[in-house]
Protein backbone atom coordinates (compact mmCIF):
# COMPACT_ATOMS: atom_id res chain seq x y z
CA UNK A 1 0.00 0.00 0.00
CA UNK A 2 1.35 3.43 -0.95
CA UNK A 3 1.24 5.78 2.03
CA UNK A 4 3.30 8.92 1.39
CA UNK A 5 2.46 12.19 3.13
CA UNK A 6 4.07 15.44 2.00
CA UNK A 7 4.13 18.45 4.38
CA UNK A 8 4.45 21.02 1.57
CA UNK A 9 1.43 22.76 0.01
CA UNK A 10 0.02 22.05 -3.44
CA UNK A 11 0.73 24.70 -6.08
CA UNK A 12 0.59 24.86 -9.88
CA UNK A 13 1.78 27.46 -12.38
CA UNK A 14 -0.82 29.63 -14.13
CA UNK A 15 1.19 29.03 -17.33
CA UNK A 16 0.45 25.29 -17.41
CA UNK A 17 -1.58 25.35 -20.63
CA UNK A 18 1.08 27.33 -22.47
CA UNK A 19 3.72 24.84 -21.29
CA UNK A 20 1.68 21.95 -22.66
CA UNK A 21 1.24 23.66 -26.01
CA UNK A 22 4.88 24.66 -26.24
CA UNK A 23 6.02 21.13 -25.41
CA UNK A 24 3.89 19.63 -28.16
CA UNK A 25 5.46 21.95 -30.72
CA UNK A 26 9.04 21.56 -29.45
CA UNK A 27 9.03 17.76 -29.40
CA UNK A 28 7.46 17.70 -32.87
CA UNK A 29 9.92 20.19 -34.36
CA UNK A 30 12.90 18.21 -33.07
CA UNK A 31 11.58 14.85 -34.23
CA UNK A 32 11.49 13.42 -30.73
CA UNK A 33 8.06 11.82 -31.15
CA UNK A 34 7.46 10.51 -34.63
CA UNK A 35 4.96 7.69 -34.20
CA UNK A 36 1.35 8.38 -33.28
CA UNK A 37 1.49 5.84 -30.48
CA UNK A 38 4.60 7.38 -28.91
CA UNK A 39 3.10 10.88 -29.09
CA UNK A 40 -0.17 9.69 -27.56
CA UNK A 41 1.60 8.11 -24.58
CA UNK A 42 3.80 11.17 -24.16
CA UNK A 43 0.80 13.50 -24.11
CA UNK A 44 -1.05 11.29 -21.63
CA UNK A 45 1.94 11.45 -19.28
CA UNK A 46 1.33 15.24 -19.14
CA UNK A 47 4.83 16.59 -18.64
CA UNK A 48 3.48 20.12 -19.04
CA UNK A 49 1.46 19.63 -15.86
CA UNK A 50 4.48 18.06 -14.18
CA UNK A 51 6.71 21.06 -14.83
CA UNK A 52 3.92 23.42 -13.73
CA UNK A 53 3.70 21.56 -10.40
CA UNK A 54 7.44 21.47 -9.83
CA UNK A 55 8.01 25.11 -10.81
CA UNK A 56 4.78 26.89 -9.84
CA UNK A 57 6.41 30.34 -9.63
CA UNK A 58 8.33 30.22 -12.94
CA UNK A 59 7.64 32.84 -15.57
CA UNK A 60 6.28 31.59 -18.89
CA UNK A 61 9.62 31.51 -20.74
CA UNK A 62 11.45 29.74 -17.94
CA UNK A 63 8.63 27.22 -17.61
CA UNK A 64 8.86 26.41 -21.33
CA UNK A 65 12.60 25.80 -20.99
CA UNK A 66 12.05 23.58 -17.95
CA UNK A 67 9.36 21.64 -19.83
CA UNK A 68 11.76 20.98 -22.69
CA UNK A 69 14.45 19.75 -20.31
CA UNK A 70 11.95 17.46 -18.60
CA UNK A 71 10.82 16.01 -21.92
CA UNK A 72 14.38 15.48 -23.11
CA UNK A 73 15.48 13.83 -19.87
CA UNK A 74 12.47 11.51 -19.72
CA UNK A 75 12.81 10.49 -23.38
CA UNK A 76 16.51 9.74 -22.90
CA UNK A 77 15.63 7.81 -19.74
CA UNK A 78 13.18 5.69 -21.72
CA UNK A 79 15.91 4.89 -24.23
CA UNK A 80 18.20 3.79 -21.42
CA UNK A 81 15.67 1.85 -19.36
CA UNK A 82 13.38 0.33 -21.99
CA UNK A 83 15.22 0.58 -25.30
CA UNK A 84 18.18 -1.31 -26.73
CA UNK A 85 20.65 1.39 -25.65
CA UNK A 86 20.03 0.49 -22.02
CA UNK A 87 21.47 -2.97 -22.64
CA UNK A 88 24.52 -1.89 -24.62
CA UNK A 89 27.19 -0.02 -22.64
CA UNK A 90 29.23 0.41 -25.82
CA UNK A 91 26.45 2.12 -27.81
CA UNK A 92 25.56 4.22 -24.78
CA UNK A 93 29.17 5.40 -24.45
CA UNK A 94 29.17 6.50 -28.11
CA UNK A 95 25.94 8.47 -27.73
CA UNK A 96 27.16 10.08 -24.51
CA UNK A 97 30.41 11.14 -26.19
CA UNK A 98 28.42 13.14 -28.74
CA UNK A 99 26.33 14.77 -26.02
CA UNK A 100 29.46 15.65 -24.09
CA UNK A 101 30.89 17.30 -27.20
CA UNK A 102 27.74 19.41 -27.55
CA UNK A 103 27.95 20.59 -23.95
CA UNK A 104 31.66 21.39 -24.11
CA UNK A 105 31.94 22.75 -27.67
CA UNK A 106 32.20 26.51 -28.02
CA UNK A 107 30.79 26.24 -31.58
CA UNK A 108 28.08 23.58 -31.40
CA UNK A 109 26.12 22.19 -34.31
CA UNK A 110 23.33 24.45 -35.59
CA UNK A 111 19.84 23.93 -34.23
CA UNK A 112 18.28 21.08 -36.15
CA UNK A 113 21.63 19.34 -36.58
CA UNK A 114 22.55 17.50 -39.75
CA UNK A 115 22.40 13.98 -41.15
CA UNK A 116 25.01 12.81 -38.63
CA UNK A 117 23.04 14.08 -35.64
CA UNK A 118 20.39 12.15 -33.74
CA UNK A 119 17.12 13.84 -32.72
CA UNK A 120 18.20 13.67 -29.07
CA UNK A 121 21.51 15.39 -29.86
CA UNK A 122 19.84 18.03 -32.03
CA UNK A 123 17.36 18.84 -29.27
CA UNK A 124 20.24 19.08 -26.77
CA UNK A 125 21.92 21.70 -28.97
CA UNK A 126 18.80 23.86 -28.72
CA UNK A 127 18.40 23.25 -24.99
CA UNK A 128 22.00 24.09 -24.22
CA UNK A 129 22.02 27.30 -26.28
CA UNK A 130 18.93 28.58 -24.43
CA UNK A 131 20.21 27.44 -21.03
CA UNK A 132 23.74 28.79 -21.42
CA UNK A 133 22.40 32.24 -22.26
CA UNK A 134 20.82 32.47 -18.79
CA UNK A 135 23.72 31.19 -16.67
CA UNK A 136 27.27 31.84 -15.50
CA UNK A 137 30.39 29.90 -16.42
CA UNK A 138 30.51 28.39 -12.92
CA UNK A 139 26.89 27.23 -13.06
CA UNK A 140 27.39 25.72 -16.51
CA UNK A 141 30.43 23.80 -15.30
CA UNK A 142 28.48 22.30 -12.40
CA UNK A 143 25.47 21.47 -14.59
CA UNK A 144 27.60 19.81 -17.27
CA UNK A 145 29.34 17.74 -14.59
CA UNK A 146 25.99 16.57 -13.22
CA UNK A 147 24.59 15.77 -16.66
CA UNK A 148 27.73 13.85 -17.57
CA UNK A 149 27.40 11.86 -14.33
CA UNK A 150 23.81 11.08 -15.30
CA UNK A 151 24.70 10.05 -18.84
CA UNK A 152 27.93 8.18 -18.15
CA UNK A 153 28.77 6.79 -14.72
CA UNK A 154 25.24 5.97 -13.64
CA UNK A 155 23.67 4.90 -16.93
CA UNK A 156 26.60 2.72 -17.97
CA UNK A 157 26.53 1.24 -14.46
CA UNK A 158 22.86 0.38 -15.00
CA UNK A 159 23.54 -1.12 -18.43
CA UNK A 160 26.32 -3.32 -17.04
CA UNK A 161 24.03 -4.51 -14.23
CA UNK A 162 21.38 -5.48 -16.80
CA UNK A 163 23.88 -7.38 -18.92
CA UNK A 164 25.18 -9.26 -15.87
CA UNK A 165 21.76 -9.77 -14.28
CA UNK A 166 22.94 -8.01 -11.10
CA UNK A 167 20.63 -6.49 -8.49
CA UNK A 168 22.70 -3.68 -6.93
CA UNK A 169 23.11 -3.38 -3.18
CA UNK A 170 20.92 -0.86 -1.37
CA UNK A 171 23.83 1.51 -0.67
CA UNK A 172 25.09 1.34 -4.26
CA UNK A 173 21.62 1.86 -5.65
CA UNK A 174 20.84 4.87 -3.43
CA UNK A 175 24.12 6.59 -4.32
CA UNK A 176 23.71 6.00 -8.05
CA UNK A 177 19.98 6.74 -8.14
CA UNK A 178 20.60 10.46 -7.66
CA UNK A 179 22.51 10.34 -10.94
CA UNK A 180 20.37 7.92 -12.95
CA UNK A 181 17.31 10.00 -12.14
CA UNK A 182 19.07 13.19 -13.30
CA UNK A 183 17.84 14.78 -10.12
CA UNK A 184 21.01 16.80 -9.48
CA UNK A 185 20.52 18.16 -13.00
CA UNK A 186 16.93 19.10 -12.20
CA UNK A 187 17.85 20.69 -8.89
CA UNK A 188 20.43 22.84 -10.71
CA UNK A 189 17.64 24.11 -12.95
CA UNK A 190 15.85 25.56 -9.90
CA UNK A 191 18.40 28.37 -10.01
CA UNK A 192 17.37 29.38 -13.53
CA UNK A 193 13.73 29.60 -12.51
CA UNK A 194 14.56 31.57 -9.36
CA UNK A 195 17.19 33.72 -11.13
CA UNK A 196 19.79 32.98 -8.44
CA UNK A 197 23.02 31.01 -8.22
CA UNK A 198 24.26 28.88 -5.34
CA UNK A 199 27.92 29.81 -4.71
CA UNK A 200 30.29 26.94 -5.46
CA UNK A 201 31.65 26.76 -1.92
CA UNK A 202 28.13 26.70 -0.47
CA UNK A 203 27.00 24.00 -2.91
CA UNK A 204 29.80 21.76 -1.66
CA UNK A 205 29.21 22.55 2.04
CA UNK A 206 27.92 19.66 4.22
CA UNK A 207 24.85 21.57 5.44
CA UNK A 208 23.63 22.39 1.95
CA UNK A 209 24.47 18.91 0.66
CA UNK A 210 22.40 17.40 3.48
CA UNK A 211 19.30 19.31 2.33
CA UNK A 212 19.99 18.69 -1.36
CA UNK A 213 20.59 14.95 -1.05
CA UNK A 214 17.55 14.49 1.18
CA UNK A 215 15.34 16.27 -1.37
CA UNK A 216 16.88 14.25 -4.20
CA UNK A 217 16.22 10.98 -2.37
CA UNK A 218 12.59 11.90 -1.70
CA UNK A 219 11.97 12.67 -5.37
CA UNK A 220 13.75 9.56 -6.65
CA UNK A 221 12.21 7.15 -4.17
CA UNK A 222 8.68 8.47 -4.71
CA UNK A 223 9.24 7.91 -8.41
CA UNK A 224 10.36 4.34 -7.67
CA UNK A 225 7.22 3.62 -5.64
CA UNK A 226 4.84 4.80 -8.35
CA UNK A 227 6.80 3.42 -11.31
CA UNK A 228 7.39 0.01 -9.71
CA UNK A 229 4.68 -1.88 -11.58
CA UNK A 230 5.71 -0.44 -14.96
CA UNK A 231 9.38 -1.15 -14.40
CA UNK A 232 8.95 -4.68 -13.07
CA UNK A 233 6.70 -5.55 -16.02
CA UNK A 234 9.74 -4.78 -18.17
CA UNK A 235 12.09 -6.79 -15.97
CA UNK A 236 13.82 -3.67 -14.60
CA UNK A 237 15.80 -4.21 -11.38
CA UNK A 238 16.81 -0.57 -10.81
CA UNK A 239 13.99 0.39 -8.48
CA UNK A 240 14.32 0.84 -4.73
CA UNK A 241 11.19 -1.20 -3.98
CA UNK A 242 12.66 -4.14 -5.89
CA UNK A 243 16.14 -3.68 -4.41
CA UNK A 244 14.78 -3.56 -0.86
CA UNK A 245 12.49 -6.54 -1.45
CA UNK A 246 15.28 -8.57 -3.04
CA UNK A 247 17.92 -8.03 -0.37
CA UNK A 248 15.61 -8.06 2.67
CA UNK A 249 13.51 -10.94 1.30
CA UNK A 250 10.25 -8.97 1.48
CA UNK A 251 7.15 -9.21 -0.68
CA UNK A 252 5.99 -6.22 -2.74
CA UNK A 253 3.66 -4.86 -0.05
CA UNK A 254 6.25 -4.95 2.72
CA UNK A 255 9.00 -3.59 0.46
CA UNK A 256 6.74 -0.71 -0.60
CA UNK A 257 5.96 0.06 3.05
CA UNK A 258 9.68 0.14 3.84
CA UNK A 259 10.40 2.58 1.01
CA UNK A 260 7.44 4.81 1.98
CA UNK A 261 8.80 4.94 5.54
CA UNK A 262 12.23 5.82 4.15
CA UNK A 263 10.68 8.65 2.12
CA UNK A 264 9.16 10.08 5.32
CA UNK A 265 12.50 9.83 7.10
CA UNK A 266 14.30 11.64 4.28
CA UNK A 267 11.61 14.35 4.26
CA UNK A 268 12.27 14.87 7.96
CA UNK A 269 16.01 15.01 7.22
CA UNK A 270 15.40 17.75 4.65
CA UNK A 271 13.34 19.78 7.11
CA UNK A 272 16.06 19.48 9.75
CA UNK A 273 18.78 20.54 7.29
CA UNK A 274 16.62 23.40 6.01
CA UNK A 275 16.07 24.67 9.57
CA UNK A 276 19.82 24.59 10.23
CA UNK A 277 20.64 26.44 7.01
CA UNK A 278 18.08 29.18 7.57
CA UNK A 279 19.22 29.64 11.17
CA UNK A 280 22.95 29.63 10.51
CA UNK A 281 23.15 31.44 7.16
CA UNK A 282 20.78 34.43 7.29
CA UNK A 283 23.21 36.40 5.13
CA UNK A 284 22.55 33.94 2.28
CA UNK A 285 18.77 34.36 2.26
CA UNK A 286 18.72 35.93 -1.23
CA UNK A 287 19.72 32.66 -2.89
CA UNK A 288 19.05 30.16 -0.11
CA UNK A 289 15.33 30.89 0.39
CA UNK A 290 14.29 30.43 -3.28
CA UNK A 291 16.57 27.42 -3.72
CA UNK A 292 15.10 25.61 -0.71
CA UNK A 293 11.61 26.60 -1.85
CA UNK A 294 12.40 25.03 -5.20
CA UNK A 295 13.42 21.78 -3.51
CA UNK A 296 10.16 21.76 -1.55
CA UNK A 297 8.07 22.30 -4.69
CA UNK A 298 10.04 19.55 -6.43
CA UNK A 299 9.16 17.08 -3.68
CA UNK A 300 5.49 18.07 -3.61
CA UNK A 301 5.04 18.47 -7.37
CA UNK A 302 6.69 15.15 -8.15
CA UNK A 303 4.38 13.38 -5.70
CA UNK A 304 1.24 14.98 -7.13
CA UNK A 305 2.25 14.19 -10.72
CA UNK A 306 3.36 10.63 -9.92
CA UNK A 307 0.01 9.87 -8.30
CA UNK A 308 -1.93 10.91 -11.41
CA UNK A 309 0.21 10.54 -14.51
CA UNK A 310 -0.75 7.83 -16.95
CA UNK A 311 2.95 7.19 -17.48
CA UNK A 312 2.69 4.93 -14.44
CA UNK A 313 -1.03 4.17 -14.15
CA UNK A 314 -1.90 3.06 -17.69
CA UNK A 315 0.41 0.06 -17.79
CA UNK A 316 2.57 -1.15 -20.65
CA UNK A 317 0.86 -1.31 -24.04
CA UNK A 318 0.55 -4.50 -26.02
CA UNK A 319 3.86 -5.11 -27.73
CA UNK A 320 5.98 -4.06 -24.76
CA UNK A 321 8.24 -1.01 -24.61
CA UNK A 322 8.78 -0.91 -28.36
CA UNK A 323 5.17 0.24 -28.60
CA UNK A 324 6.14 3.63 -27.20
CA UNK A 325 9.93 3.91 -27.16
CA UNK A 326 11.24 5.65 -30.28
CA UNK A 327 14.15 3.31 -30.89
CA UNK A 328 16.03 5.59 -33.28
CA UNK A 329 16.02 8.76 -31.19
CA UNK A 330 19.68 8.34 -30.30
CA UNK A 331 20.71 7.21 -33.79
CA UNK A 332 22.09 9.59 -36.40
CA UNK A 333 20.53 10.04 -39.82
CA UNK A 334 16.90 10.61 -38.89
Coordinates of C-alpha atoms in Angstrom, one line a residue:
X1 CA 0.0 0.0 0.0
X2 CA 1.4 3.4 -1.0
X3 CA 1.2 5.8 2.0
X4 CA 3.3 8.9 1.4
X5 CA 2.5 12.2 3.1
X6 CA 4.1 15.4 2.0
X7 CA 4.1 18.5 4.4
X8 CA 4.5 21.0 1.6
X9 CA 1.4 22.8 0.0
X10 CA 0.0 22.1 -3.4
X11 CA 0.7 24.7 -6.1
X12 CA 0.6 24.9 -9.9
X13 CA 1.8 27.5 -12.4
X14 CA -0.8 29.6 -14.1
X15 CA 1.2 29.0 -17.3
X16 CA 0.5 25.3 -17.4
X17 CA -1.6 25.4 -20.6
X18 CA 1.1 27.3 -22.5
X19 CA 3.7 24.8 -21.3
X20 CA 1.7 22.0 -22.7
X21 CA 1.2 23.7 -26.0
X22 CA 4.9 24.7 -26.2
X23 CA 6.0 21.1 -25.4
X24 CA 3.9 19.6 -28.2
X25 CA 5.5 21.9 -30.7
X26 CA 9.0 21.6 -29.5
X27 CA 9.0 17.8 -29.4
X28 CA 7.5 17.7 -32.9
X29 CA 9.9 20.2 -34.4
X30 CA 12.9 18.2 -33.1
X31 CA 11.6 14.9 -34.2
X32 CA 11.5 13.4 -30.7
X33 CA 8.1 11.8 -31.1
X34 CA 7.5 10.5 -34.6
X35 CA 5.0 7.7 -34.2
X36 CA 1.3 8.4 -33.3
X37 CA 1.5 5.8 -30.5
X38 CA 4.6 7.4 -28.9
X39 CA 3.1 10.9 -29.1
X40 CA -0.2 9.7 -27.6
X41 CA 1.6 8.1 -24.6
X42 CA 3.8 11.2 -24.2
X43 CA 0.8 13.5 -24.1
X44 CA -1.1 11.3 -21.6
X45 CA 1.9 11.5 -19.3
X46 CA 1.3 15.2 -19.1
X47 CA 4.8 16.6 -18.6
X48 CA 3.5 20.1 -19.0
X49 CA 1.5 19.6 -15.9
X50 CA 4.5 18.1 -14.2
X51 CA 6.7 21.1 -14.8
X52 CA 3.9 23.4 -13.7
X53 CA 3.7 21.6 -10.4
X54 CA 7.4 21.5 -9.8
X55 CA 8.0 25.1 -10.8
X56 CA 4.8 26.9 -9.8
X57 CA 6.4 30.3 -9.6
X58 CA 8.3 30.2 -12.9
X59 CA 7.6 32.8 -15.6
X60 CA 6.3 31.6 -18.9
X61 CA 9.6 31.5 -20.7
X62 CA 11.5 29.7 -17.9
X63 CA 8.6 27.2 -17.6
X64 CA 8.9 26.4 -21.3
X65 CA 12.6 25.8 -21.0
X66 CA 12.1 23.6 -17.9
X67 CA 9.4 21.6 -19.8
X68 CA 11.8 21.0 -22.7
X69 CA 14.4 19.8 -20.3
X70 CA 11.9 17.5 -18.6
X71 CA 10.8 16.0 -21.9
X72 CA 14.4 15.5 -23.1
X73 CA 15.5 13.8 -19.9
X74 CA 12.5 11.5 -19.7
X75 CA 12.8 10.5 -23.4
X76 CA 16.5 9.7 -22.9
X77 CA 15.6 7.8 -19.7
X78 CA 13.2 5.7 -21.7
X79 CA 15.9 4.9 -24.2
X80 CA 18.2 3.8 -21.4
X81 CA 15.7 1.9 -19.4
X82 CA 13.4 0.3 -22.0
X83 CA 15.2 0.6 -25.3
X84 CA 18.2 -1.3 -26.7
X85 CA 20.7 1.4 -25.6
X86 CA 20.0 0.5 -22.0
X87 CA 21.5 -3.0 -22.6
X88 CA 24.5 -1.9 -24.6
X89 CA 27.2 0.0 -22.6
X90 CA 29.2 0.4 -25.8
X91 CA 26.5 2.1 -27.8
X92 CA 25.6 4.2 -24.8
X93 CA 29.2 5.4 -24.5
X94 CA 29.2 6.5 -28.1
X95 CA 25.9 8.5 -27.7
X96 CA 27.2 10.1 -24.5
X97 CA 30.4 11.1 -26.2
X98 CA 28.4 13.1 -28.7
X99 CA 26.3 14.8 -26.0
X100 CA 29.5 15.7 -24.1
X101 CA 30.9 17.3 -27.2
X102 CA 27.7 19.4 -27.6
X103 CA 28.0 20.6 -23.9
X104 CA 31.7 21.4 -24.1
X105 CA 31.9 22.7 -27.7
X106 CA 32.2 26.5 -28.0
X107 CA 30.8 26.2 -31.6
X108 CA 28.1 23.6 -31.4
X109 CA 26.1 22.2 -34.3
X110 CA 23.3 24.4 -35.6
X111 CA 19.8 23.9 -34.2
X112 CA 18.3 21.1 -36.2
X113 CA 21.6 19.3 -36.6
X114 CA 22.5 17.5 -39.7
X115 CA 22.4 14.0 -41.2
X116 CA 25.0 12.8 -38.6
X117 CA 23.0 14.1 -35.6
X118 CA 20.4 12.1 -33.7
X119 CA 17.1 13.8 -32.7
X120 CA 18.2 13.7 -29.1
X121 CA 21.5 15.4 -29.9
X122 CA 19.8 18.0 -32.0
X123 CA 17.4 18.8 -29.3
X124 CA 20.2 19.1 -26.8
X125 CA 21.9 21.7 -29.0
X126 CA 18.8 23.9 -28.7
X127 CA 18.4 23.2 -25.0
X128 CA 22.0 24.1 -24.2
X129 CA 22.0 27.3 -26.3
X130 CA 18.9 28.6 -24.4
X131 CA 20.2 27.4 -21.0
X132 CA 23.7 28.8 -21.4
X133 CA 22.4 32.2 -22.3
X134 CA 20.8 32.5 -18.8
X135 CA 23.7 31.2 -16.7
X136 CA 27.3 31.8 -15.5
X137 CA 30.4 29.9 -16.4
X138 CA 30.5 28.4 -12.9
X139 CA 26.9 27.2 -13.1
X140 CA 27.4 25.7 -16.5
X141 CA 30.4 23.8 -15.3
X142 CA 28.5 22.3 -12.4
X143 CA 25.5 21.5 -14.6
X144 CA 27.6 19.8 -17.3
X145 CA 29.3 17.7 -14.6
X146 CA 26.0 16.6 -13.2
X147 CA 24.6 15.8 -16.7
X148 CA 27.7 13.8 -17.6
X149 CA 27.4 11.9 -14.3
X150 CA 23.8 11.1 -15.3
X151 CA 24.7 10.1 -18.8
X152 CA 27.9 8.2 -18.1
X153 CA 28.8 6.8 -14.7
X154 CA 25.2 6.0 -13.6
X155 CA 23.7 4.9 -16.9
X156 CA 26.6 2.7 -18.0
X157 CA 26.5 1.2 -14.5
X158 CA 22.9 0.4 -15.0
X159 CA 23.5 -1.1 -18.4
X160 CA 26.3 -3.3 -17.0
X161 CA 24.0 -4.5 -14.2
X162 CA 21.4 -5.5 -16.8
X163 CA 23.9 -7.4 -18.9
X164 CA 25.2 -9.3 -15.9
X165 CA 21.8 -9.8 -14.3
X166 CA 22.9 -8.0 -11.1
X167 CA 20.6 -6.5 -8.5
X168 CA 22.7 -3.7 -6.9
X169 CA 23.1 -3.4 -3.2
X170 CA 20.9 -0.9 -1.4
X171 CA 23.8 1.5 -0.7
X172 CA 25.1 1.3 -4.3
X173 CA 21.6 1.9 -5.6
X174 CA 20.8 4.9 -3.4
X175 CA 24.1 6.6 -4.3
X176 CA 23.7 6.0 -8.1
X177 CA 20.0 6.7 -8.1
X178 CA 20.6 10.5 -7.7
X179 CA 22.5 10.3 -10.9
X180 CA 20.4 7.9 -12.9
X181 CA 17.3 10.0 -12.1
X182 CA 19.1 13.2 -13.3
X183 CA 17.8 14.8 -10.1
X184 CA 21.0 16.8 -9.5
X185 CA 20.5 18.2 -13.0
X186 CA 16.9 19.1 -12.2
X187 CA 17.9 20.7 -8.9
X188 CA 20.4 22.8 -10.7
X189 CA 17.6 24.1 -13.0
X190 CA 15.9 25.6 -9.9
X191 CA 18.4 28.4 -10.0
X192 CA 17.4 29.4 -13.5
X193 CA 13.7 29.6 -12.5
X194 CA 14.6 31.6 -9.4
X195 CA 17.2 33.7 -11.1
X196 CA 19.8 33.0 -8.4
X197 CA 23.0 31.0 -8.2
X198 CA 24.3 28.9 -5.3
X199 CA 27.9 29.8 -4.7
X200 CA 30.3 26.9 -5.5
X201 CA 31.6 26.8 -1.9
X202 CA 28.1 26.7 -0.5
X203 CA 27.0 24.0 -2.9
X204 CA 29.8 21.8 -1.7
X205 CA 29.2 22.6 2.0
X206 CA 27.9 19.7 4.2
X207 CA 24.9 21.6 5.4
X208 CA 23.6 22.4 1.9
X209 CA 24.5 18.9 0.7
X210 CA 22.4 17.4 3.5
X211 CA 19.3 19.3 2.3
X212 CA 20.0 18.7 -1.4
X213 CA 20.6 15.0 -1.0
X214 CA 17.5 14.5 1.2
X215 CA 15.3 16.3 -1.4
X216 CA 16.9 14.2 -4.2
X217 CA 16.2 11.0 -2.4
X218 CA 12.6 11.9 -1.7
X219 CA 12.0 12.7 -5.4
X220 CA 13.7 9.6 -6.7
X221 CA 12.2 7.2 -4.2
X222 CA 8.7 8.5 -4.7
X223 CA 9.2 7.9 -8.4
X224 CA 10.4 4.3 -7.7
X225 CA 7.2 3.6 -5.6
X226 CA 4.8 4.8 -8.3
X227 CA 6.8 3.4 -11.3
X228 CA 7.4 0.0 -9.7
X229 CA 4.7 -1.9 -11.6
X230 CA 5.7 -0.4 -15.0
X231 CA 9.4 -1.2 -14.4
X232 CA 8.9 -4.7 -13.1
X233 CA 6.7 -5.5 -16.0
X234 CA 9.7 -4.8 -18.2
X235 CA 12.1 -6.8 -16.0
X236 CA 13.8 -3.7 -14.6
X237 CA 15.8 -4.2 -11.4
X238 CA 16.8 -0.6 -10.8
X239 CA 14.0 0.4 -8.5
X240 CA 14.3 0.8 -4.7
X241 CA 11.2 -1.2 -4.0
X242 CA 12.7 -4.1 -5.9
X243 CA 16.1 -3.7 -4.4
X244 CA 14.8 -3.6 -0.9
X245 CA 12.5 -6.5 -1.5
X246 CA 15.3 -8.6 -3.0
X247 CA 17.9 -8.0 -0.4
X248 CA 15.6 -8.1 2.7
X249 CA 13.5 -10.9 1.3
X250 CA 10.2 -9.0 1.5
X251 CA 7.1 -9.2 -0.7
X252 CA 6.0 -6.2 -2.7
X253 CA 3.7 -4.9 -0.1
X254 CA 6.3 -5.0 2.7
X255 CA 9.0 -3.6 0.5
X256 CA 6.7 -0.7 -0.6
X257 CA 6.0 0.1 3.1
X258 CA 9.7 0.1 3.8
X259 CA 10.4 2.6 1.0
X260 CA 7.4 4.8 2.0
X261 CA 8.8 4.9 5.5
X262 CA 12.2 5.8 4.2
X263 CA 10.7 8.7 2.1
X264 CA 9.2 10.1 5.3
X265 CA 12.5 9.8 7.1
X266 CA 14.3 11.6 4.3
X267 CA 11.6 14.4 4.3
X268 CA 12.3 14.9 8.0
X269 CA 16.0 15.0 7.2
X270 CA 15.4 17.8 4.6
X271 CA 13.3 19.8 7.1
X272 CA 16.1 19.5 9.7
X273 CA 18.8 20.5 7.3
X274 CA 16.6 23.4 6.0
X275 CA 16.1 24.7 9.6
X276 CA 19.8 24.6 10.2
X277 CA 20.6 26.4 7.0
X278 CA 18.1 29.2 7.6
X279 CA 19.2 29.6 11.2
X280 CA 23.0 29.6 10.5
X281 CA 23.2 31.4 7.2
X282 CA 20.8 34.4 7.3
X283 CA 23.2 36.4 5.1
X284 CA 22.5 33.9 2.3
X285 CA 18.8 34.4 2.3
X286 CA 18.7 35.9 -1.2
X287 CA 19.7 32.7 -2.9
X288 CA 19.1 30.2 -0.1
X289 CA 15.3 30.9 0.4
X290 CA 14.3 30.4 -3.3
X291 CA 16.6 27.4 -3.7
X292 CA 15.1 25.6 -0.7
X293 CA 11.6 26.6 -1.8
X294 CA 12.4 25.0 -5.2
X295 CA 13.4 21.8 -3.5
X296 CA 10.2 21.8 -1.6
X297 CA 8.1 22.3 -4.7
X298 CA 10.0 19.6 -6.4
X299 CA 9.2 17.1 -3.7
X300 CA 5.5 18.1 -3.6
X301 CA 5.0 18.5 -7.4
X302 CA 6.7 15.2 -8.2
X303 CA 4.4 13.4 -5.7
X304 CA 1.2 15.0 -7.1
X305 CA 2.3 14.2 -10.7
X306 CA 3.4 10.6 -9.9
X307 CA 0.0 9.9 -8.3
X308 CA -1.9 10.9 -11.4
X309 CA 0.2 10.5 -14.5
X310 CA -0.7 7.8 -17.0
X311 CA 2.9 7.2 -17.5
X312 CA 2.7 4.9 -14.4
X313 CA -1.0 4.2 -14.1
X314 CA -1.9 3.1 -17.7
X315 CA 0.4 0.1 -17.8
X316 CA 2.6 -1.2 -20.6
X317 CA 0.9 -1.3 -24.0
X318 CA 0.5 -4.5 -26.0
X319 CA 3.9 -5.1 -27.7
X320 CA 6.0 -4.1 -24.8
X321 CA 8.2 -1.0 -24.6
X322 CA 8.8 -0.9 -28.4
X323 CA 5.2 0.2 -28.6
X324 CA 6.1 3.6 -27.2
X325 CA 9.9 3.9 -27.2
X326 CA 11.2 5.7 -30.3
X327 CA 14.2 3.3 -30.9
X328 CA 16.0 5.6 -33.3
X329 CA 16.0 8.8 -31.2
X330 CA 19.7 8.3 -30.3
X331 CA 20.7 7.2 -33.8
X332 CA 22.1 9.6 -36.4
X333 CA 20.5 10.0 -39.8
X334 CA 16.9 10.6 -38.9

